[in-house]
Short mmCIF file of C-alpha atoms and ligand atoms in Angstrom, two decimals:
data_model
loop_
_atom_site.label_atom_id
_atom_site.label_comp_id
_atom_site.label_asym_id
_atom_site.label_seq_id
_atom_site.Cartn_x
_atom_site.Cartn_y
_atom_site.Cartn_z
CA MET A 244 68.57 146.25 134.25
CA GLU A 245 69.42 142.94 135.84
CA ASN A 246 65.77 142.00 136.09
CA GLN A 247 65.34 142.73 132.45
CA GLN A 248 68.17 140.38 131.59
CA ILE A 249 66.67 137.63 133.71
CA LEU A 250 63.32 138.17 132.07
CA MET A 251 64.97 137.94 128.67
CA LEU A 252 66.62 134.70 129.72
CA ILE A 253 63.29 133.26 130.82
CA ILE A 254 61.60 134.27 127.60
CA TYR A 255 64.52 132.83 125.66
CA THR A 256 64.37 129.52 127.54
CA THR A 257 60.62 129.18 127.28
CA PHE A 258 60.76 129.97 123.61
CA PHE A 259 63.12 127.06 123.10
CA CYS A 260 61.03 124.75 125.25
CA PHE A 261 58.09 125.14 122.90
CA ILE A 262 59.92 124.84 119.61
CA PRO A 263 60.81 121.18 119.28
CA THR A 264 64.49 121.35 118.41
CA SER A 265 66.53 118.26 118.97
CA SER A 266 69.38 116.61 117.11
CA THR A 267 67.65 113.25 116.61
CA ILE A 268 64.42 111.72 115.32
CA THR A 269 63.15 108.16 115.80
CA PRO A 270 60.52 106.34 113.70
CA ASN A 271 57.58 107.51 115.78
CA GLN A 272 58.46 111.17 115.43
CA SER A 273 58.16 113.49 112.47
CA LEU A 274 59.18 117.00 111.48
CA LYS A 275 56.85 119.49 109.89
CA TYR A 276 57.30 123.06 108.67
CA HIS A 277 58.88 125.34 111.35
CA GLU A 278 60.22 122.36 113.27
CA THR A 279 63.94 121.75 113.03
CA LEU A 280 66.76 119.45 113.98
CA VAL A 281 69.79 121.19 115.51
CA SER A 282 73.24 119.62 115.76
CA SER A 283 74.55 119.13 119.31
CA ALA A 284 76.88 122.15 119.36
CA GLY A 285 74.35 124.24 117.46
CA THR A 286 76.41 124.68 114.28
CA PHE A 287 73.88 123.34 111.81
CA GLU A 288 70.11 123.20 111.60
CA ALA A 289 67.91 121.07 109.34
CA GLY A 290 64.29 121.56 108.40
CA PHE A 291 61.82 122.56 105.74
CA PHE A 292 62.37 125.86 103.98
CA ASP A 293 60.90 127.69 101.01
CA PHE A 294 61.65 130.66 98.79
CA GLU A 295 59.75 133.89 98.67
CA ASN A 296 56.63 133.81 96.53
CA SER A 297 56.67 130.05 96.21
CA ARG A 298 54.80 127.28 97.99
CA ARG A 299 57.41 124.68 97.07
CA GLN A 300 58.88 123.07 100.19
CA TYR A 301 62.39 121.69 100.47
CA PHE A 302 64.05 119.86 103.32
CA GLY A 303 67.56 121.23 103.79
CA ILE A 304 70.49 121.91 106.07
CA TRP A 305 71.87 125.38 106.86
CA TYR A 306 74.26 127.11 109.25
CA LYS A 307 72.28 127.94 112.37
CA ASP A 308 72.48 131.56 113.56
CA ILE A 309 74.04 132.91 110.38
CA SER A 310 72.05 135.29 108.26
CA PRO A 311 71.39 135.52 105.46
CA ARG A 312 70.74 131.82 105.68
CA ILE A 313 73.07 129.65 103.61
CA ILE A 314 71.60 126.35 102.53
CA VAL A 315 74.37 123.74 102.33
CA TRP A 316 72.35 120.68 101.35
CA VAL A 317 68.85 119.90 100.05
CA ALA A 318 67.29 116.45 100.29
CA ASN A 319 64.50 116.78 97.71
CA ARG A 320 66.33 119.28 95.48
CA ASN A 321 64.72 117.98 92.28
CA VAL A 322 61.28 117.19 93.74
CA PRO A 323 59.81 119.90 96.00
CA ALA A 324 56.74 119.21 98.10
CA GLN A 325 53.99 121.50 96.91
CA ASN A 326 52.84 123.18 100.13
CA SER A 327 53.59 123.64 103.81
CA THR A 328 51.80 120.49 104.93
CA ALA A 329 54.91 118.49 104.02
CA LEU A 330 56.30 116.10 106.62
CA LEU A 331 59.61 114.34 107.17
CA LYS A 332 59.62 110.90 108.77
CA LEU A 333 62.00 108.08 109.51
CA THR A 334 60.58 104.66 108.66
CA HIS A 335 61.08 101.64 110.91
CA GLN A 336 63.45 100.24 108.24
CA GLY A 337 65.60 103.37 108.47
CA ASP A 338 64.53 105.26 105.36
CA ILE A 339 64.01 109.01 105.50
CA VAL A 340 60.82 109.95 103.67
CA ILE A 341 59.29 113.29 102.75
CA LEU A 342 55.52 113.23 102.43
CA ASP A 343 53.28 115.86 100.90
CA GLY A 344 49.96 117.09 102.30
CA SER A 345 48.08 114.07 101.04
CA GLY A 346 50.60 111.57 102.42
CA GLY A 347 52.21 110.82 99.05
CA ARG A 348 55.96 110.12 99.01
CA VAL A 349 57.83 113.02 97.45
CA TRP A 350 61.33 111.79 98.26
CA SER A 351 62.96 108.85 99.99
CA SER A 352 66.56 108.23 101.06
CA ASN A 353 66.42 104.66 99.68
CA SER A 354 68.98 103.23 102.08
CA SER A 355 70.25 99.86 100.94
CA LYS A 356 70.70 98.67 104.53
CA THR A 357 67.85 98.00 106.93
CA ALA A 358 67.93 99.05 110.55
CA VAL A 359 66.66 97.50 113.77
CA LYS A 360 66.48 100.69 115.84
CA PRO A 361 67.02 103.55 113.38
CA VAL A 362 67.85 107.05 114.57
CA LEU A 363 68.11 110.12 112.35
CA GLN A 364 70.71 112.62 113.59
CA LEU A 365 72.17 115.92 112.40
CA LEU A 366 75.87 115.95 113.27
CA ASP A 367 77.94 119.06 113.96
CA SER A 368 79.80 118.54 110.69
CA GLY A 369 76.51 119.18 108.84
CA ASN A 370 76.16 115.49 107.99
CA LEU A 371 72.60 114.16 108.33
CA VAL A 372 72.91 110.49 109.20
CA VAL A 373 70.77 107.43 109.88
CA LYS A 374 72.33 105.23 112.54
CA ASP A 375 71.24 101.87 113.90
CA GLY A 376 70.87 102.67 117.58
CA GLU A 377 71.57 105.93 119.41
CA SER A 378 75.22 105.17 120.20
CA SER A 379 76.19 103.49 116.93
CA ASP A 380 78.95 105.00 114.78
CA ASN A 381 77.86 102.87 111.87
CA PHE A 382 75.87 104.93 109.36
CA LEU A 383 73.14 103.24 107.30
CA TRP A 384 72.82 106.40 105.24
CA GLU A 385 74.49 109.84 105.27
CA SER A 386 73.84 113.05 103.38
CA PHE A 387 77.62 113.49 102.81
CA ASP A 388 77.34 110.65 100.27
CA TYR A 389 75.02 112.88 98.16
CA PRO A 390 76.76 116.25 97.74
CA GLY A 391 74.77 119.23 96.49
CA ASP A 392 76.46 122.51 95.55
CA THR A 393 78.41 122.82 98.81
CA PHE A 394 81.60 121.02 99.81
CA LEU A 395 81.84 120.94 103.63
CA ALA A 396 84.80 119.90 105.77
CA GLY A 397 84.64 116.15 106.34
CA MET A 398 82.79 115.46 103.09
CA LYS A 399 84.47 113.42 100.33
CA LEU A 400 84.35 113.77 96.56
CA LYS A 401 84.89 110.37 94.97
CA SER A 402 85.71 108.93 91.57
CA ASP A 403 86.17 105.40 90.30
CA PHE A 404 89.04 104.75 87.86
CA VAL A 405 86.71 102.75 85.61
CA THR A 406 83.26 104.34 85.92
CA GLY A 407 84.33 107.91 86.75
CA PRO A 408 83.08 110.43 89.33
CA TYR A 409 80.17 109.33 91.52
CA GLN A 410 80.29 111.89 94.35
CA TYR A 411 80.63 115.45 93.06
CA LEU A 412 79.10 118.90 93.37
CA THR A 413 76.32 120.11 91.09
CA SER A 414 75.23 123.74 90.91
CA TRP A 415 71.72 124.94 91.64
CA ARG A 416 69.54 125.81 88.66
CA ASP A 417 68.64 129.24 90.00
CA ASN A 418 68.77 131.27 93.21
CA ASP A 419 65.33 129.97 94.12
CA ASP A 420 65.63 126.55 92.51
CA PRO A 421 68.03 124.01 94.04
CA ALA A 422 67.38 121.45 91.28
CA GLU A 423 70.52 120.12 89.57
CA GLY A 424 71.94 122.80 87.28
CA GLU A 425 74.41 122.54 84.40
CA PHE A 426 77.71 122.91 86.27
CA SER A 427 79.58 120.18 88.11
CA TYR A 428 82.76 120.20 90.17
CA MET A 429 84.45 116.82 90.19
CA ILE A 430 87.63 114.78 90.20
CA ASP A 431 88.29 113.43 86.72
CA THR A 432 90.13 110.09 86.76
CA LYS A 433 90.38 109.32 83.04
CA GLY A 434 94.15 109.78 83.33
CA PHE A 435 96.04 111.09 86.33
CA PRO A 436 93.41 112.57 88.75
CA GLN A 437 92.64 116.25 88.18
CA GLN A 438 89.90 118.63 89.27
CA VAL A 439 87.54 119.76 86.52
CA THR A 440 84.47 121.96 86.49
CA THR A 441 82.17 121.06 83.65
CA HIS A 442 79.34 122.84 81.86
CA GLY A 443 77.25 119.98 80.56
CA THR A 444 79.79 117.66 78.96
CA THR A 445 82.52 120.24 78.28
CA ILE A 446 85.22 121.43 80.66
CA LEU A 447 84.73 125.06 81.71
CA TYR A 448 87.95 125.19 83.73
CA SER A 449 90.29 122.91 85.60
CA THR A 450 92.40 123.79 88.63
CA GLY A 451 94.78 121.08 87.42
CA PRO A 452 96.09 117.67 88.42
CA TRP A 453 96.71 116.69 92.06
CA ASN A 454 100.33 117.44 93.08
CA GLY A 455 100.52 115.94 96.57
CA TYR A 456 99.53 119.18 98.28
CA LEU A 457 96.51 120.26 96.27
CA PHE A 458 95.66 120.88 92.62
CA SER A 459 98.47 122.23 90.46
CA GLY A 460 96.75 125.51 89.56
CA VAL A 461 95.79 126.71 93.06
CA SER A 462 97.75 128.53 95.77
CA TRP A 463 98.32 125.40 97.78
CA GLU A 464 100.70 126.84 100.37
CA ARG A 465 98.15 129.46 101.38
CA MET A 466 95.29 126.97 101.52
CA HIS A 467 97.31 124.66 103.78
CA ARG A 468 97.43 127.38 106.40
CA PHE A 469 93.71 126.90 107.04
CA LEU A 470 92.83 123.43 105.88
CA ASN A 471 94.20 119.89 105.86
CA PHE A 472 93.50 118.34 102.46
CA SER A 473 93.42 114.61 101.83
CA PHE A 474 93.58 112.68 98.59
CA GLU A 475 93.44 108.92 98.90
CA PHE A 476 94.44 106.64 96.04
CA THR A 477 93.05 103.12 96.21
CA ASN A 478 93.18 100.42 93.55
CA LYS A 479 89.62 101.35 92.55
CA GLY A 480 89.71 105.12 92.59
CA ILE A 481 90.28 108.26 94.60
CA SER A 482 88.66 110.12 97.49
CA TYR A 483 89.26 113.84 98.03
CA GLY A 484 88.35 115.87 101.10
CA TYR A 485 89.53 118.34 103.68
CA GLU A 486 89.34 119.10 107.37
CA THR A 487 89.82 122.34 109.25
CA LEU A 488 93.20 122.52 110.99
CA ASN A 489 92.05 123.97 114.28
CA SER A 490 88.33 123.89 114.82
CA SER A 491 88.40 126.22 117.82
CA VAL A 492 89.63 129.03 115.57
CA LEU A 493 87.98 128.02 112.35
CA THR A 494 84.46 126.84 113.02
CA ARG A 495 82.85 127.11 109.63
CA THR A 496 84.20 126.66 106.13
CA MET A 497 82.79 125.59 102.79
CA LEU A 498 83.36 125.57 99.07
CA LYS A 499 80.38 126.64 96.96
CA LEU A 500 79.78 125.97 93.28
CA ASN A 501 77.68 128.91 92.13
CA LEU A 502 75.04 129.29 89.43
CA ARG A 503 77.62 130.25 86.77
CA GLY A 504 80.02 127.41 87.59
CA ALA A 505 82.50 129.47 89.59
CA THR A 506 83.77 128.12 92.92
CA GLU A 507 84.30 130.17 96.04
CA ARG A 508 85.93 128.97 99.25
CA PHE A 509 84.51 130.63 102.36
CA LEU A 510 85.90 130.83 105.88
CA TRP A 511 83.78 132.24 108.70
CA SER A 512 85.37 134.97 110.74
CA ASN A 513 84.19 134.78 114.35
CA GLN A 514 85.70 138.16 115.00
CA ARG A 515 83.87 140.00 112.24
CA GLN A 516 80.87 137.65 112.14
CA SER A 517 81.06 137.42 108.38
CA TRP A 518 82.31 135.17 105.60
CA ASP A 519 85.71 135.70 103.98
CA ILE A 520 86.22 134.41 100.46
CA VAL A 521 89.77 133.04 100.61
CA ASN A 522 89.91 131.49 97.16
CA ASN A 523 87.86 131.58 93.99
CA HIS A 524 88.04 130.17 90.47
CA PRO A 525 88.21 131.05 87.65
CA THR A 526 90.18 134.21 88.38
CA ASP A 527 91.51 135.24 84.98
CA GLN A 528 91.37 134.48 81.27
CA CYS A 529 94.13 131.87 81.46
CA GLU A 530 92.00 129.77 83.75
CA TYR A 531 89.25 129.09 81.22
CA PHE A 532 89.96 125.71 79.71
CA ALA A 533 92.38 125.65 76.76
CA THR A 534 92.28 129.42 76.22
CA CYS A 535 95.48 129.22 74.16
CA GLY A 536 94.71 125.98 72.29
CA VAL A 537 97.19 123.10 72.22
CA ASN A 538 100.98 123.18 72.76
CA SER A 539 101.00 126.67 74.17
CA ILE A 540 101.42 128.47 77.45
CA CYS A 541 99.10 131.09 78.90
CA ASN A 542 100.52 133.96 80.94
CA VAL A 543 98.19 136.74 82.12
CA ASN A 544 101.15 139.05 82.63
CA ASN A 545 102.10 138.91 78.94
CA LEU A 546 100.49 140.70 76.06
CA PRO A 547 99.21 138.79 74.21
CA ILE A 548 98.60 136.21 76.93
CA CYS A 549 99.24 133.21 74.67
CA GLU A 550 102.60 131.96 73.47
CA CYS A 551 103.59 128.75 71.66
CA LEU A 552 105.88 126.35 73.51
CA GLN A 553 109.48 126.29 72.30
CA GLY A 554 109.71 124.36 69.03
CA PHE A 555 106.09 125.20 68.06
CA THR A 556 104.50 127.83 65.85
CA PRO A 557 100.87 129.02 65.54
CA LYS A 558 98.78 126.69 63.40
CA PHE A 559 96.86 129.64 61.94
CA GLN A 560 99.18 132.64 62.13
CA ALA A 561 96.63 135.26 61.01
CA LYS A 562 94.00 134.08 63.52
CA TRP A 563 96.65 133.87 66.23
CA ASP A 564 97.71 137.43 65.52
CA SER A 565 94.10 138.58 65.90
CA HIS A 566 93.92 136.87 69.33
CA ASP A 567 91.97 133.81 68.22
CA TRP A 568 94.22 131.22 69.84
CA SER A 569 91.87 128.25 69.55
CA GLY A 570 93.88 126.65 66.72
CA GLY A 571 96.87 126.31 69.04
CA CYS A 572 100.39 125.55 67.93
CA VAL A 573 102.11 122.90 65.78
CA ARG A 574 105.67 121.62 65.73
CA LYS A 575 108.13 123.43 63.50
CA THR A 576 110.18 120.25 63.15
CA LYS A 577 109.02 116.67 63.69
CA LEU A 578 110.41 114.72 66.61
CA SER A 579 113.17 112.42 65.42
CA CYS A 580 111.99 109.74 67.83
CA ASP A 581 115.52 108.46 68.40
CA ASN A 582 118.19 109.50 70.85
CA GLY A 583 118.45 112.97 69.41
CA ASP A 584 115.31 114.19 71.22
CA TRP A 585 115.75 116.20 74.40
CA PHE A 586 113.61 117.99 77.00
CA LYS A 587 113.21 121.63 77.90
CA GLU A 588 112.37 122.36 81.52
CA TYR A 589 109.64 124.89 82.28
CA THR A 590 109.29 126.02 85.92
CA GLY A 591 106.53 127.85 87.81
CA ILE A 592 103.87 126.05 85.79
CA LYS A 593 100.31 124.86 86.33
CA LEU A 594 100.53 121.41 84.74
CA PRO A 595 98.53 120.63 81.58
CA GLU A 596 95.30 118.69 81.47
CA THR A 597 95.81 114.98 82.29
CA SER A 598 92.80 113.08 80.92
CA SER A 599 94.96 111.13 78.44
CA SER A 600 98.08 110.98 80.60
CA TRP A 601 99.77 107.93 82.09
CA PHE A 602 101.23 107.70 85.58
CA ASP A 603 103.18 105.51 87.97
CA ARG A 604 103.47 106.88 91.49
CA SER A 605 106.57 104.84 92.37
CA LEU A 606 108.97 105.87 89.59
CA SER A 607 111.66 108.54 89.86
CA LEU A 608 112.02 111.56 87.57
CA GLN A 609 115.03 109.90 85.89
CA GLU A 610 113.03 106.76 85.11
CA CYS A 611 110.21 109.00 83.93
CA GLU A 612 112.44 110.73 81.37
CA THR A 613 113.74 107.37 80.12
CA LEU A 614 110.19 106.03 79.72
CA CYS A 615 109.08 109.15 77.85
CA LEU A 616 112.06 109.00 75.46
CA ARG A 617 111.29 105.37 74.72
CA ASN A 618 107.77 106.13 73.45
CA CYS A 619 107.55 108.21 70.27
CA SER A 620 104.19 109.76 71.16
CA CYS A 621 105.27 110.87 74.65
CA THR A 622 105.64 114.66 74.61
CA ALA A 623 106.20 115.71 78.24
CA TYR A 624 106.93 114.39 81.71
CA ALA A 625 106.78 115.62 85.31
CA ASN A 626 106.73 114.33 88.87
CA SER A 627 103.24 113.21 89.91
CA ASP A 628 103.88 114.35 93.51
CA ILE A 629 106.03 117.38 94.32
CA ARG A 630 106.29 116.82 98.09
CA ASP A 631 109.67 115.96 99.63
CA GLY A 632 111.69 116.85 96.55
CA GLY A 633 109.34 115.12 94.12
CA SER A 634 108.38 111.56 93.25
CA GLY A 635 106.30 109.59 90.78
CA CYS A 636 106.02 109.84 87.02
CA LEU A 637 103.40 111.58 84.94
CA LEU A 638 103.57 111.32 81.12
CA TRP A 639 101.68 113.25 78.45
CA PHE A 640 101.17 112.04 74.86
CA HIS A 641 100.62 113.94 71.60
CA ASP A 642 99.26 117.48 72.12
CA ILE A 643 99.32 119.07 75.55
CA VAL A 644 96.68 121.57 76.57
CA ASP A 645 95.73 124.04 79.34
CA MET A 646 99.25 124.84 80.56
CA ARG A 647 99.84 128.23 82.16
CA THR A 648 102.29 130.13 84.31
CA HIS A 649 101.24 129.80 87.92
CA ASN A 650 100.11 132.80 89.96
CA ASP A 651 102.51 132.07 92.80
CA GLN A 652 104.47 128.79 93.08
CA GLY A 653 103.90 126.40 90.23
CA GLN A 654 105.85 123.28 89.39
CA GLU A 655 108.23 121.85 86.77
CA ILE A 656 107.44 120.14 83.50
CA HIS A 657 109.79 118.84 80.81
CA THR A 658 108.61 119.12 77.21
CA ARG A 659 110.09 117.11 74.37
CA LEU A 660 111.95 118.76 71.50
CA PRO A 661 113.79 117.43 68.45
CA PHE A 662 117.57 117.68 68.15
CA SER A 663 117.26 120.59 65.70
CA GLU A 664 115.88 122.84 68.49
CA ARG A 665 118.95 122.13 70.56
CA GLY A 666 120.93 122.90 67.41
CA ASN A 667 119.32 126.35 67.16
CA PHE A 668 120.06 126.92 70.79
CA ILE A 669 123.69 125.85 70.34
CA SER A 670 124.23 127.88 67.18
CA ILE A 671 122.68 130.97 68.77
CA SER A 672 124.94 130.49 71.79
CA ILE A 673 127.96 130.14 69.53
CA LEU A 674 126.91 133.21 67.59
CA CYS A 675 126.57 135.17 70.84
CA LEU A 676 129.99 134.00 71.97
CA PHE A 677 131.38 134.97 68.58
CA VAL A 678 129.82 138.43 68.79
CA ARG A 679 131.12 138.94 72.34
CA PHE A 680 134.67 137.96 71.56
CA SER A 681 135.08 139.61 68.21
C1 NAG B 203 56.29 103.52 118.07
O1 NAG B 203 54.94 103.29 117.80
C2 NAG B 203 54.58 101.92 117.80
C3 NAG B 203 53.13 101.78 117.38
O2 NAG B 203 52.54 102.99 117.15
C4 NAG B 203 54.82 101.38 119.20
O3 NAG B 203 54.47 99.99 119.21
C5 NAG B 203 56.26 101.55 119.59
O4 NAG B 203 56.47 101.15 120.92
C6 NAG B 203 56.68 103.00 119.44
N1 NAG B 203 58.08 103.09 119.62
C7 NAG B 203 58.69 104.01 120.36
C8 NAG B 203 60.19 103.98 120.42
O5 NAG B 203 58.06 104.86 120.98
C1 NAG B 204 48.73 120.68 99.85
O1 NAG B 204 49.03 119.74 98.80
C2 NAG B 204 48.23 118.59 98.80
C3 NAG B 204 48.70 117.69 97.67
O2 NAG B 204 50.06 117.78 97.46
C4 NAG B 204 46.76 118.96 98.63
O3 NAG B 204 45.97 117.79 98.74
C5 NAG B 204 46.37 119.97 99.70
O4 NAG B 204 45.06 120.41 99.46
C6 NAG B 204 47.29 121.16 99.70
N1 NAG B 204 46.98 122.07 100.81
C7 NAG B 204 46.92 123.38 100.66
C8 NAG B 204 46.59 124.18 101.88
O5 NAG B 204 47.15 123.95 99.60
C1 NAG B 205 64.12 106.25 95.61
O1 NAG B 205 63.49 105.21 94.88
C2 NAG B 205 62.34 105.62 94.18
C3 NAG B 205 61.69 104.39 93.58
O2 NAG B 205 62.65 103.54 93.01
C4 NAG B 205 62.76 106.64 93.11
O3 NAG B 205 61.62 107.08 92.40
C5 NAG B 205 63.41 107.83 93.81
O4 NAG B 205 63.92 108.73 92.83
C6 NAG B 205 64.57 107.37 94.68
N1 NAG B 205 65.04 108.49 95.46
C7 NAG B 205 66.29 108.90 95.48
C8 NAG B 205 66.59 110.05 96.34
O5 NAG B 205 67.16 108.36 94.82
C1 NAG B 206 95.87 116.02 108.45
O1 NAG B 206 95.02 114.89 108.46
C2 NAG B 206 95.70 113.65 108.63
C3 NAG B 206 94.65 112.56 108.59
O2 NAG B 206 93.87 112.65 107.46
C4 NAG B 206 96.45 113.63 109.94
O3 NAG B 206 97.17 112.41 110.06
C5 NAG B 206 97.40 114.81 110.00
O4 NAG B 206 98.02 114.86 111.28
C6 NAG B 206 96.66 116.11 109.75
N1 NAG B 206 97.61 117.20 109.69
C7 NAG B 206 97.49 118.29 110.44
C8 NAG B 206 98.54 119.33 110.24
O5 NAG B 206 96.58 118.47 111.23
C1 NAG B 207 93.86 125.86 118.40
O1 NAG B 207 93.80 127.25 118.60
C2 NAG B 207 93.68 127.63 119.95
C3 NAG B 207 93.47 129.13 120.00
O2 NAG B 207 94.39 129.83 119.21
C4 NAG B 207 94.94 127.18 120.70
O3 NAG B 207 94.84 127.52 122.07
C5 NAG B 207 95.08 125.67 120.57
O4 NAG B 207 96.30 125.23 121.15
C6 NAG B 207 95.08 125.26 119.09
N1 NAG B 207 95.04 123.82 118.99
C7 NAG B 207 95.82 123.13 118.15
C8 NAG B 207 95.64 121.66 118.15
O5 NAG B 207 96.62 123.68 117.41
C1 NAG B 208 103.21 104.82 73.86
O1 NAG B 208 102.22 105.25 74.76
C2 NAG B 208 100.91 105.14 74.26
C3 NAG B 208 99.99 105.77 75.26
O2 NAG B 208 100.15 105.19 76.53
C4 NAG B 208 100.57 103.70 74.02
O3 NAG B 208 99.27 103.61 73.49
C5 NAG B 208 101.57 103.12 73.04
O4 NAG B 208 101.35 101.76 72.91
C6 NAG B 208 103.00 103.36 73.54
N1 NAG B 208 103.95 102.93 72.53
C7 NAG B 208 105.00 102.20 72.81
C8 NAG B 208 105.89 101.87 71.66
O5 NAG B 208 105.22 101.79 73.94
#
């Protein structure tokens, strides 16, 4: 028995001696099919792969030792090499190039910086990097700057306030085609930053604006038990990412954007040796963008699920009654736009879409209300950050859209109403009092 184990060990060791697996490549080395790079702790592996019944070759990164294999990044996702004679090389300038059988360039990393002693390395985070010198921490190029369909811990999604998102996820086109598909998962910074998943140029669903913990529509308390999320505001834009809280317990985690635009967050269970899906979107009908049209609230526990906000009535009553809510709701009475207007507080809410909102992260909720009252087109306000009792000011103008009751916690929003709505409320109260005491 013992001999057998020793023999196995020898076979195992020899096997690894002959397969060139290392975590780095220098300009004089290359990788061909069946040769791989392995990160130092053995978490990730990078190399050429293909799909059944196809001679198209891709260079990608996957979790080592997990089957079925999950590809987390593909270099030449739009431009496969046509057969297994493909080769990956690092040039003396520090560019990664993929060559086909005839030596033609299929793909190049196009690094803007040139190296003196470039080294290509696969890190244990799953980041494939080009460094200048073995011990340098300065990356000339890194795969984390070019996300595919998988959001790994340590990666950042980024958006510029002026030019918009420039690091975001894009779905695969098909199960055996990693080319850029039609769905994208990004941080929209047209107004206050929010997460949106788009299908082409339209929003499929949004998990809502950032609230200090996470996005307004997700179960942020639960997610914070596993992961440490970060959301950095700079003058130019935002950067969103996450880290695992305790890497000795949680070794592998990822968020995948699938072929139909849904997102699934996976955690690896060492105990069961399988993936757990801890969060996925969209989960219900209320999550699809603007299900109930404008100025309404979606609640999956109600029947029908759509209801107009207080002070509003369906724009097309007959359609609304037949569950076509796309027309949304309109005001029963115009805002007076003077001091008679007031705000109704809704709690337990996923905040509405923010692409035409305004924000100031230093104002208080009081100042926020004052600002909103002062502008006739302002229709709602809320704190932009709900941590530590709330801070910052977020204003909505004209119609508000994609508001729903939250599945667990939710937050507060104040919607603007004309004096007459308060009047109704007061007269109903008086009537009730009258009925009670008579
Ligand atoms: C790489 O190859 C070139 C020429 O083939 C040689 O001059 C150089 O010393 C080699 N570099 C390394 C690090 O082996
Ligand atoms: C591989 O592809 C190259 C061109 O991309 C071609 O020249 C070569 O003949 C092909 N090899 C095989 C075995 O198909
Ligand atoms: C690198 O540059 C070449 C030539 O400008 C271009 O064809 C190719 O698409 C670029 N590759 C990437 C990955 O951007
Ligand atoms: C979360 O990450 C930040 C740095 O981004 C760090 O300062 C903080 O201590 C981390 N929190 C936890 C609970 O690990
Ligand atoms: C991480 O988890 C391990 C095992 O449960 C524990 O021993 C260790 O103290 C934890 N580390 C931190 C920083 O929480
Ligand atoms: C009200 O807010 C809108 C949107 O920010 C802005 O365009 C408009 O100028 C403001 N009006 C006043 C009177 O401040």
